[in-house]
mmCIF file of C-alpha atoms in Angstrom:
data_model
loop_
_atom_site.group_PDB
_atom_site.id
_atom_site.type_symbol
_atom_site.label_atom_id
_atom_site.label_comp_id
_atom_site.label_asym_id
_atom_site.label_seq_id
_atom_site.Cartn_x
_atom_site.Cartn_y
_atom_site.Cartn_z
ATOM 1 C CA UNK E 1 28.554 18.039 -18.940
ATOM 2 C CA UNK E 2 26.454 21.195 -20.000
ATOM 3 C CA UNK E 3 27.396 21.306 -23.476
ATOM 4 C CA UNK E 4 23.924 21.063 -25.051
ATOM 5 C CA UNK E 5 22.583 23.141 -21.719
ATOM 6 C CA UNK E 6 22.913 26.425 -21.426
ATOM 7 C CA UNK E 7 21.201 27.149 -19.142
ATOM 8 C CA UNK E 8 23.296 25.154 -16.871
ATOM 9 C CA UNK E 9 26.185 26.734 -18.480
ATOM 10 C CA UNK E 10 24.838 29.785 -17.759
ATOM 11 C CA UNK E 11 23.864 29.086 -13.883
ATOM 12 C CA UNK E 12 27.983 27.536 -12.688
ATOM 13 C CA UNK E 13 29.448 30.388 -14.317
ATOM 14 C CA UNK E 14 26.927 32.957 -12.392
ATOM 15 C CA UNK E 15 27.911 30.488 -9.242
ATOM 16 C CA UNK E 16 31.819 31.736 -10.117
ATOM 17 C CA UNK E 17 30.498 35.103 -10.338
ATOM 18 C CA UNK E 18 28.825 34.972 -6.912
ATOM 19 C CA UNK E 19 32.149 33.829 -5.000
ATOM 20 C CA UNK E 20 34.120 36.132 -6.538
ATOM 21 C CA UNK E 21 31.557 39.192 -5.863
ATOM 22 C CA UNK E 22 31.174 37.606 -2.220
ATOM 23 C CA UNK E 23 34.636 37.683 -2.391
ATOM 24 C CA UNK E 24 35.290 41.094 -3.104
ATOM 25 C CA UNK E 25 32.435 42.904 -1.133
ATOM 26 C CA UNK E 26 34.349 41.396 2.182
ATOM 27 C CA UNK E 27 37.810 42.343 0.599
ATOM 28 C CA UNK E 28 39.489 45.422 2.644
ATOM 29 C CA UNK E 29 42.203 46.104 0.318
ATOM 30 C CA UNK E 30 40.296 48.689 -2.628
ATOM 31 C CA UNK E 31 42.953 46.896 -5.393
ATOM 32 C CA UNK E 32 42.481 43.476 -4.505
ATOM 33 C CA UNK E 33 38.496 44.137 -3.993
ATOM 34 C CA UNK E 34 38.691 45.623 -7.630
ATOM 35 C CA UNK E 35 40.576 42.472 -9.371
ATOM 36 C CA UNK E 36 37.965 40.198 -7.845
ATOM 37 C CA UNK E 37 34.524 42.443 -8.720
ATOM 38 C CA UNK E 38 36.533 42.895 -12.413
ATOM 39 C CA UNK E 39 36.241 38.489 -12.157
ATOM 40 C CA UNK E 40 33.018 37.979 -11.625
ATOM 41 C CA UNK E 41 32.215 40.844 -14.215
ATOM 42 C CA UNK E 42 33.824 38.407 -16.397
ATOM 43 C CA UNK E 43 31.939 35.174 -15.273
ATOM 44 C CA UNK E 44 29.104 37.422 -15.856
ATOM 45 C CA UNK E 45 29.591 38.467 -19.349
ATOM 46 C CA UNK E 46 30.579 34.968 -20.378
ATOM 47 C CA UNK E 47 26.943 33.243 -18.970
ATOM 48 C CA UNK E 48 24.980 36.475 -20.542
ATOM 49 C CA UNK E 49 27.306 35.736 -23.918
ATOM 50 C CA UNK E 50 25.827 31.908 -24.022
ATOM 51 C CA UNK E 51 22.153 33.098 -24.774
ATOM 52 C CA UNK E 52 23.576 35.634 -27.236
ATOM 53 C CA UNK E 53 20.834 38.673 -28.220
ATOM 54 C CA UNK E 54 18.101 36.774 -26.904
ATOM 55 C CA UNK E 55 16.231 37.284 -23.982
ATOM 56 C CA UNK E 56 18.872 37.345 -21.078
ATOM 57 C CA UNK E 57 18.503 34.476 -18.459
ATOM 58 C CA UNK E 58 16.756 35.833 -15.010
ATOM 59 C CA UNK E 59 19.563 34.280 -13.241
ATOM 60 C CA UNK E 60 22.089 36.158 -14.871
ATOM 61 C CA UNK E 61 20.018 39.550 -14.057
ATOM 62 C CA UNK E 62 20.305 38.795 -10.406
ATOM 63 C CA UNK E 63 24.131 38.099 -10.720
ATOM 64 C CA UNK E 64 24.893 41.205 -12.334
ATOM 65 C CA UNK E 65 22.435 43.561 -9.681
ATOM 66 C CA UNK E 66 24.337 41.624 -6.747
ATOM 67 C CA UNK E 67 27.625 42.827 -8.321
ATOM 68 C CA UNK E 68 26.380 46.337 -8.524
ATOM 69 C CA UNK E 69 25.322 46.260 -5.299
ATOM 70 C CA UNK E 70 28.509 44.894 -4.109
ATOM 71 C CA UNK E 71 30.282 47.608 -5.849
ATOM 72 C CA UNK E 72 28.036 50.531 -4.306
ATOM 73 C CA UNK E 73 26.096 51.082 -6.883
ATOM 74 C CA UNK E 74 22.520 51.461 -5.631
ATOM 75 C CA UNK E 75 20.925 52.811 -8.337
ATOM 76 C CA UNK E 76 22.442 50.605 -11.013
ATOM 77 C CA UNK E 77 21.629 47.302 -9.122
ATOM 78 C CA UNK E 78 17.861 48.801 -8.079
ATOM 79 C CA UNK E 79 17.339 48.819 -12.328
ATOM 80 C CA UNK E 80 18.511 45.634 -12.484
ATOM 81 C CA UNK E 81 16.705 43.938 -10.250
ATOM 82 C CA UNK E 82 13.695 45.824 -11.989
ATOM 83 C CA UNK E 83 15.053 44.188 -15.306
ATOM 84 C CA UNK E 84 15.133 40.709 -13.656
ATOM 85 C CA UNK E 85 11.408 41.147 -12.361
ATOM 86 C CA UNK E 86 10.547 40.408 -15.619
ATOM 87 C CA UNK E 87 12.117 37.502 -16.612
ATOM 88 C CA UNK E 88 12.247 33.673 -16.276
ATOM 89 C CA UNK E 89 14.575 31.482 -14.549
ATOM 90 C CA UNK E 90 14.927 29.042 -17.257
ATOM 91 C CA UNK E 91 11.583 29.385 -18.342
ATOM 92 C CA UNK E 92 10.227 29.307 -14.970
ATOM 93 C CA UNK E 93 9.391 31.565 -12.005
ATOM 94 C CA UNK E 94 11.876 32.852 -9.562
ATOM 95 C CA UNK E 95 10.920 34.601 -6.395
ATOM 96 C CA UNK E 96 14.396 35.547 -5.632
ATOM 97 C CA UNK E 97 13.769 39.193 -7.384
ATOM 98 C CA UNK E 98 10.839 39.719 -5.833
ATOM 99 C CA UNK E 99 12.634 39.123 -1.915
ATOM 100 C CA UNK E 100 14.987 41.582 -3.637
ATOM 101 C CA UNK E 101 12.659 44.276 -4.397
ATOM 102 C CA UNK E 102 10.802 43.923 -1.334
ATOM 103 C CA UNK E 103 14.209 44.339 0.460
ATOM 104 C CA UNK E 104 14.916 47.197 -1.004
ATOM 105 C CA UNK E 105 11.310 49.153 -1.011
ATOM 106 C CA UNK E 106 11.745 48.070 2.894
ATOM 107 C CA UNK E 107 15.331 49.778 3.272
ATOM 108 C CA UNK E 108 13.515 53.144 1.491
ATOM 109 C CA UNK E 109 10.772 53.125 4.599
ATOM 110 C CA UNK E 110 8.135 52.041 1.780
ATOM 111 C CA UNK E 111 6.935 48.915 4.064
ATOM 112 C CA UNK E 112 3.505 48.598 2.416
ATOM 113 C CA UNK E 113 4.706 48.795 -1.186
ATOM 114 C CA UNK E 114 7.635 46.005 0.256
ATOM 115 C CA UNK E 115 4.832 43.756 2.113
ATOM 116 C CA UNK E 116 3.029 44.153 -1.033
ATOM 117 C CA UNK E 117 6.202 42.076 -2.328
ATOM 118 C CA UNK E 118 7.182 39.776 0.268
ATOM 119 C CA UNK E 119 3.488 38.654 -0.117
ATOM 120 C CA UNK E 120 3.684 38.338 -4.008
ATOM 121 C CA UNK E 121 6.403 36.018 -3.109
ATOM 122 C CA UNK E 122 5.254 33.678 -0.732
ATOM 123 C CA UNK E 123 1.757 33.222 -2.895
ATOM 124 C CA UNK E 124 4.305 32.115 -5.505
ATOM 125 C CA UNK E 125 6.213 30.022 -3.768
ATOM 126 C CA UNK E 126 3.926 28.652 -0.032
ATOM 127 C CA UNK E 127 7.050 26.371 0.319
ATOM 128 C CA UNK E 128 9.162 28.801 0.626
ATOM 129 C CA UNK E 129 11.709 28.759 3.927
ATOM 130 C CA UNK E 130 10.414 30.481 7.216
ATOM 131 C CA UNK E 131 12.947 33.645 6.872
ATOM 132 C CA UNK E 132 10.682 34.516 4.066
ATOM 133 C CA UNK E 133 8.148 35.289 6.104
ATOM 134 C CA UNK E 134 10.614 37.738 8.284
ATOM 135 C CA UNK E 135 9.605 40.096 6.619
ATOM 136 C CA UNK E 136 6.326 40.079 6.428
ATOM 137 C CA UNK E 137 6.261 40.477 9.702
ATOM 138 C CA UNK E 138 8.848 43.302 9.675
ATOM 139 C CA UNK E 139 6.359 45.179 7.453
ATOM 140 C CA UNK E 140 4.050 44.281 9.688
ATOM 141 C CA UNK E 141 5.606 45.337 12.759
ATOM 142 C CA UNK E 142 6.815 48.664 11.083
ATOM 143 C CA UNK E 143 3.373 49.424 9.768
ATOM 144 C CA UNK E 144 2.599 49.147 13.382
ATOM 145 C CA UNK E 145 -0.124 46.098 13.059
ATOM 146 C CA UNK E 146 1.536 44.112 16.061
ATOM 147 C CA UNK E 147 -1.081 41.786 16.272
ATOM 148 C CA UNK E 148 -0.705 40.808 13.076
ATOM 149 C CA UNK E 149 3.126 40.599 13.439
ATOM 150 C CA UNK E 150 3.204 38.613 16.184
ATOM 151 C CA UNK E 151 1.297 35.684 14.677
ATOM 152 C CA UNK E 152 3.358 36.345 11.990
ATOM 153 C CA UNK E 153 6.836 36.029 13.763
ATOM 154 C CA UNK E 154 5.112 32.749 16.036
ATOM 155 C CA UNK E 155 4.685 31.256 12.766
ATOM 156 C CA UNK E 156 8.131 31.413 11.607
ATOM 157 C CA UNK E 157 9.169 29.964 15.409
ATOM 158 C CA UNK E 158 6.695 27.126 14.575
ATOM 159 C CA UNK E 159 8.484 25.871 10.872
ATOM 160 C CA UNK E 160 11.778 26.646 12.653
ATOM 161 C CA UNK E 161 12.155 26.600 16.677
ATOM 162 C CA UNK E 162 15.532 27.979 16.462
ATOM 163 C CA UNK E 163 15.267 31.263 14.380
ATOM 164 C CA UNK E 164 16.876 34.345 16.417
ATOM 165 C CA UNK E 165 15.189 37.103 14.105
ATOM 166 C CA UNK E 166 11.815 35.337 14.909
ATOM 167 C CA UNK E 167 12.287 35.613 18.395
ATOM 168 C CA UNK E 168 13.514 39.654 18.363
ATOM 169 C CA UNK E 169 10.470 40.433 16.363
ATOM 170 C CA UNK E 170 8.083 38.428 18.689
ATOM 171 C CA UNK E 171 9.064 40.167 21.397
ATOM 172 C CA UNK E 172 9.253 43.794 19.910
ATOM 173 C CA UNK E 173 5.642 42.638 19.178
ATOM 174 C CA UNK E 174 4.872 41.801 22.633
ATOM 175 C CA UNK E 175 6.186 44.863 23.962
ATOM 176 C CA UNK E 176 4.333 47.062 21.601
ATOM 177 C CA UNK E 177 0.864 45.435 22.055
ATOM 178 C CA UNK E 178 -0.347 46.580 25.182
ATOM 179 C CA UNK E 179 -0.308 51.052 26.591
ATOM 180 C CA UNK E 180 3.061 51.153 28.850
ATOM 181 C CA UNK E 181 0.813 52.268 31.808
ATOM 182 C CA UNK E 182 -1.466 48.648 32.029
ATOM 183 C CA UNK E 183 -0.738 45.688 33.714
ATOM 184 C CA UNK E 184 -0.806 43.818 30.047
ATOM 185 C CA UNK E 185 2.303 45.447 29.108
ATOM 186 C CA UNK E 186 3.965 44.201 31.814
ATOM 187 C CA UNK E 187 2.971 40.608 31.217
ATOM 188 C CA UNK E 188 4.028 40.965 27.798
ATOM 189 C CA UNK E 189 7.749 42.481 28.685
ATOM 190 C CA UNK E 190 7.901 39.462 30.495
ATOM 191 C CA UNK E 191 7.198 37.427 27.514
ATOM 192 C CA UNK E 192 9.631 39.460 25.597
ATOM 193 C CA UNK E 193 12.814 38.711 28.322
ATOM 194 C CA UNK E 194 12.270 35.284 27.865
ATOM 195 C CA UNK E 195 12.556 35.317 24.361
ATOM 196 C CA UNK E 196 15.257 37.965 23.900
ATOM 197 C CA UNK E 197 17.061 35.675 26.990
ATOM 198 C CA UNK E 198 15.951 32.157 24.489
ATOM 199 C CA UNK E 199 17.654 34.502 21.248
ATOM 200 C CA UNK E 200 21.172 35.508 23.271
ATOM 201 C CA UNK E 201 21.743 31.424 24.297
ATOM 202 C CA UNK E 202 21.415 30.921 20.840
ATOM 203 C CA UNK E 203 23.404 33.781 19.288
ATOM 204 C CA UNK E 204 25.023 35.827 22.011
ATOM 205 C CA UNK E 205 26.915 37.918 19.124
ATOM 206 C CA UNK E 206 23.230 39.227 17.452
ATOM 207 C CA UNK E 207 23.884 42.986 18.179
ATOM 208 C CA UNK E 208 19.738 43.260 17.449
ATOM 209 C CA UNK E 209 19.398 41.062 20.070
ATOM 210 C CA UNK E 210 21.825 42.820 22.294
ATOM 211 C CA UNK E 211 20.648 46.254 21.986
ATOM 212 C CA UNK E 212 16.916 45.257 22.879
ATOM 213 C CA UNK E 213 18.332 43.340 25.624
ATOM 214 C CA UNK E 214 20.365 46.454 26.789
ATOM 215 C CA UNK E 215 17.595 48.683 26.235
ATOM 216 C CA UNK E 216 15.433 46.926 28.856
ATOM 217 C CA UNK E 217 18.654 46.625 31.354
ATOM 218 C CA UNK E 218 18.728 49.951 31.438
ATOM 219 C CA UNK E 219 15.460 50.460 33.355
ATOM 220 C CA UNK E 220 16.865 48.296 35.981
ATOM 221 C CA UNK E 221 20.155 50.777 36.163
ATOM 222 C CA UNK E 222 22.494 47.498 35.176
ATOM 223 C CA UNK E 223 24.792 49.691 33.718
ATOM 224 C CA UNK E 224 27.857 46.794 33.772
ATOM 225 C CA UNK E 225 25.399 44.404 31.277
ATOM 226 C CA UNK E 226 24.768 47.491 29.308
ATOM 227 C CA UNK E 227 28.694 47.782 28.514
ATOM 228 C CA UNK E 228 29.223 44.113 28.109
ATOM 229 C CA UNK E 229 26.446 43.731 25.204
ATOM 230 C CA UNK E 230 27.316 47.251 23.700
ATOM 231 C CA UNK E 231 30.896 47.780 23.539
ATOM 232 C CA UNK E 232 32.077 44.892 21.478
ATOM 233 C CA UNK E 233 29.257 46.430 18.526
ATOM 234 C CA UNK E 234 31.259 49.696 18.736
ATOM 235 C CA UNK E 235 34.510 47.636 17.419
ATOM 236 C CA UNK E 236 33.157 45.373 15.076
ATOM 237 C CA UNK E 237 33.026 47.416 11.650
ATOM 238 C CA UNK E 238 31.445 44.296 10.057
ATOM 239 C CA UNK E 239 27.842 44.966 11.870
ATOM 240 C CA UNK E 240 25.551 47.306 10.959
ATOM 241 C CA UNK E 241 25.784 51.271 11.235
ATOM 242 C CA UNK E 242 22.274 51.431 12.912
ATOM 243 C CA UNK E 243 22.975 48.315 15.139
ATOM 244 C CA UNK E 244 26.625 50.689 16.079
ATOM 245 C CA UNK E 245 24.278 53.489 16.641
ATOM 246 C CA UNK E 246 22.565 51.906 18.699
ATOM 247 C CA UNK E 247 24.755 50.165 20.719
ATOM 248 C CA UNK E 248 27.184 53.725 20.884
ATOM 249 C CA UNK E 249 23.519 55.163 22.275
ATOM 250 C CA UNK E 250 22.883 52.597 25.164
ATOM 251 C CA UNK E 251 26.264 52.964 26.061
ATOM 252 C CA UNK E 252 25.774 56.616 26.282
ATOM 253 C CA UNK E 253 22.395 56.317 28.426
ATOM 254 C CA UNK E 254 23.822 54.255 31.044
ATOM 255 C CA UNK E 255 27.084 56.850 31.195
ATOM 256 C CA UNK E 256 24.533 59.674 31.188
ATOM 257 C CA UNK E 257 22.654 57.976 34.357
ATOM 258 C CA UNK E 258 25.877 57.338 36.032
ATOM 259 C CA UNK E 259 26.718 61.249 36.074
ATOM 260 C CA UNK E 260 30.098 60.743 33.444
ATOM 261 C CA UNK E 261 28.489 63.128 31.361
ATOM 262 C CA UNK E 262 31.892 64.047 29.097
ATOM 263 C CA UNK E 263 32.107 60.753 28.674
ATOM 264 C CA UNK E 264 28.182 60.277 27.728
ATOM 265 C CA UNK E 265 28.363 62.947 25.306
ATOM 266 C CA UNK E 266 31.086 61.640 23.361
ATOM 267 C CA UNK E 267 29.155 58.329 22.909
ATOM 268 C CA UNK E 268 25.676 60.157 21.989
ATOM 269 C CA UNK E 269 28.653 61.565 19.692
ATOM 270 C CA UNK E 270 29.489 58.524 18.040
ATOM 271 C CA UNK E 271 26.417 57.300 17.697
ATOM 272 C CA UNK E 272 25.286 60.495 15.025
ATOM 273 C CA UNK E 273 28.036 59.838 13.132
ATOM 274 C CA UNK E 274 27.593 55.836 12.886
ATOM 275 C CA UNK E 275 23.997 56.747 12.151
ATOM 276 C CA UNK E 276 23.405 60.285 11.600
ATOM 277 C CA UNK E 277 19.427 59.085 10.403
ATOM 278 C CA UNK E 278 19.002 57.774 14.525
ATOM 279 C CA UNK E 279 17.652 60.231 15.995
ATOM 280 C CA UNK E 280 17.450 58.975 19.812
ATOM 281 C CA UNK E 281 21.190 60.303 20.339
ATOM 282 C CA UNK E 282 19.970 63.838 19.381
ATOM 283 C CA UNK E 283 17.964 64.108 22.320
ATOM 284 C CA UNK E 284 20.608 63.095 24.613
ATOM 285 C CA UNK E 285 22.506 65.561 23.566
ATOM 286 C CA UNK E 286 20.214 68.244 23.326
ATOM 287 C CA UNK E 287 19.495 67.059 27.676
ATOM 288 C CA UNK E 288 23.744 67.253 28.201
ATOM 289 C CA UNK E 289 23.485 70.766 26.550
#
């Protein structure tokens, strides 16, 4: 159906490439994940072979920088994505490198270098889906311009009602407007519970959800709701180390408050090694000692 296409050759066999590097990233078994990164390596040199010593297709870039990145190769898949940067997508723009270098500059604590990005993206594409705005306002947020992340984040509730993220970085927003000490803040933490409440109906397995949610719970010394949205984060090796962390630290705080302080330690613990770049556990252990 391609034959006179290669460009279309080029894309299904970097759609192989994807399941199989999918495939392998969630793999457990190191052999197994190996024979499946090894076929989409293949797929991969097969869809670069089509356009020969020409100019290599964007899209093939991207496959081959997801496949280093799959592998654990950081640095390899960062140059790549640098590579793909400056190509086309059969002759045409592709913002897809872009929401990857932004992603990256953001993991690297660079968030005005990645906003710089994620806006570079969205003035190429205005269509583009709500998440892509995310992160914009995670820039936002992180650069600590809450105003201007919370119309951000209410903008991505507006194209889609039912985005979780959106709601968790509204109310982080809300909570960080307004000095702890005025009666503002207070309205706004009220704001924030009924959107973190609105994001758990939705998704009541979003540990970032959960760990706000448990933060807050522990001002009102509900330890028992602390443990139910923590503990299940602490056996799930599939979420994130820093969500772990986090989740290990609540844990820990609502222990620590209950007087079990072996047992509070060992959790503050846990949480350095899930995490040792959190450094909230630190100071609960530096109170137990």
């Amino acid at each position: 159906m391609y034959r006179d296409q290669a460009y279309g050759r080029a894309a299904v066999l970097c759609l192989y490439a994807s399941y199989w590097t999918n495939k392998g990233a969630l793999e457990n078994d190191r052999v197994t994940k190996e024979e499946f990164f090894i076929r989409a390596g293949q797929y991969l040199n097969s869809a670069a072979a089509i356009h020969g010593k020409g100019a290599p297709e964007q899209i093939v870039v991207v496959g081959k920088a997801h496949l280093a990145f799959a592998r654990g190769s950081t640095a390899e898949g960062e140059k790549l994505v640098d590579q793909a940067l400056g190509l086309k997508d059969d002759g045409r723009d592709n913002i897809t490198p872009m929401l990857w270098k932004a992603k990256i500059l953001y993991g690297k604590g660079k968030y005005s270098d990645a906003l710089t990005w994620y806006k570079r993206a969205l003035r190429a594409f205005p269509s583009a889906p709500a998440p892509v705005r995310l992160g914009i306002g995670a820039c936002q947020y992180k650069l600590g311009d809450f105003k201007t992340a919370k119309l951000v984040f209410s903008r991505v509730l507006k194209l889609d009602e039912s985005n979780v993220e959106a709601m968790l970085g509204l109310a982080l927003s809300e909570m960080s407007l307004h000095d702890i000490r005025t009666s503002q803040h207070l309205d706004s933490v009220s704001t924030a519970m009924r959107l973190l409440e609105r994001a758990f109906l939705l998704d009541p397995h979003n540990q970032a959800v959960n760990n706000v949610i448990a933060d807050n719970l522990l001002f009102a010394d509900d330890f028992d709701k602390v443990d139910a949205l923590s503990s299940i984060a602490l056996r799930n090796n599939a979420e994130t180390p820093r969500n772990r962390a986090k989740a290990a630290f609540n844990q820990a705080r609502a222990l620590h408050a209950k007087g079990q302080v072996a047992q509070a330690q060992a959790l503050y613990l846990t949480s350095t090694q899930l995490d040792e770049h959190y450094v909230p556990p630190y100071f609960g252990l530096g109170q137990i000692a």
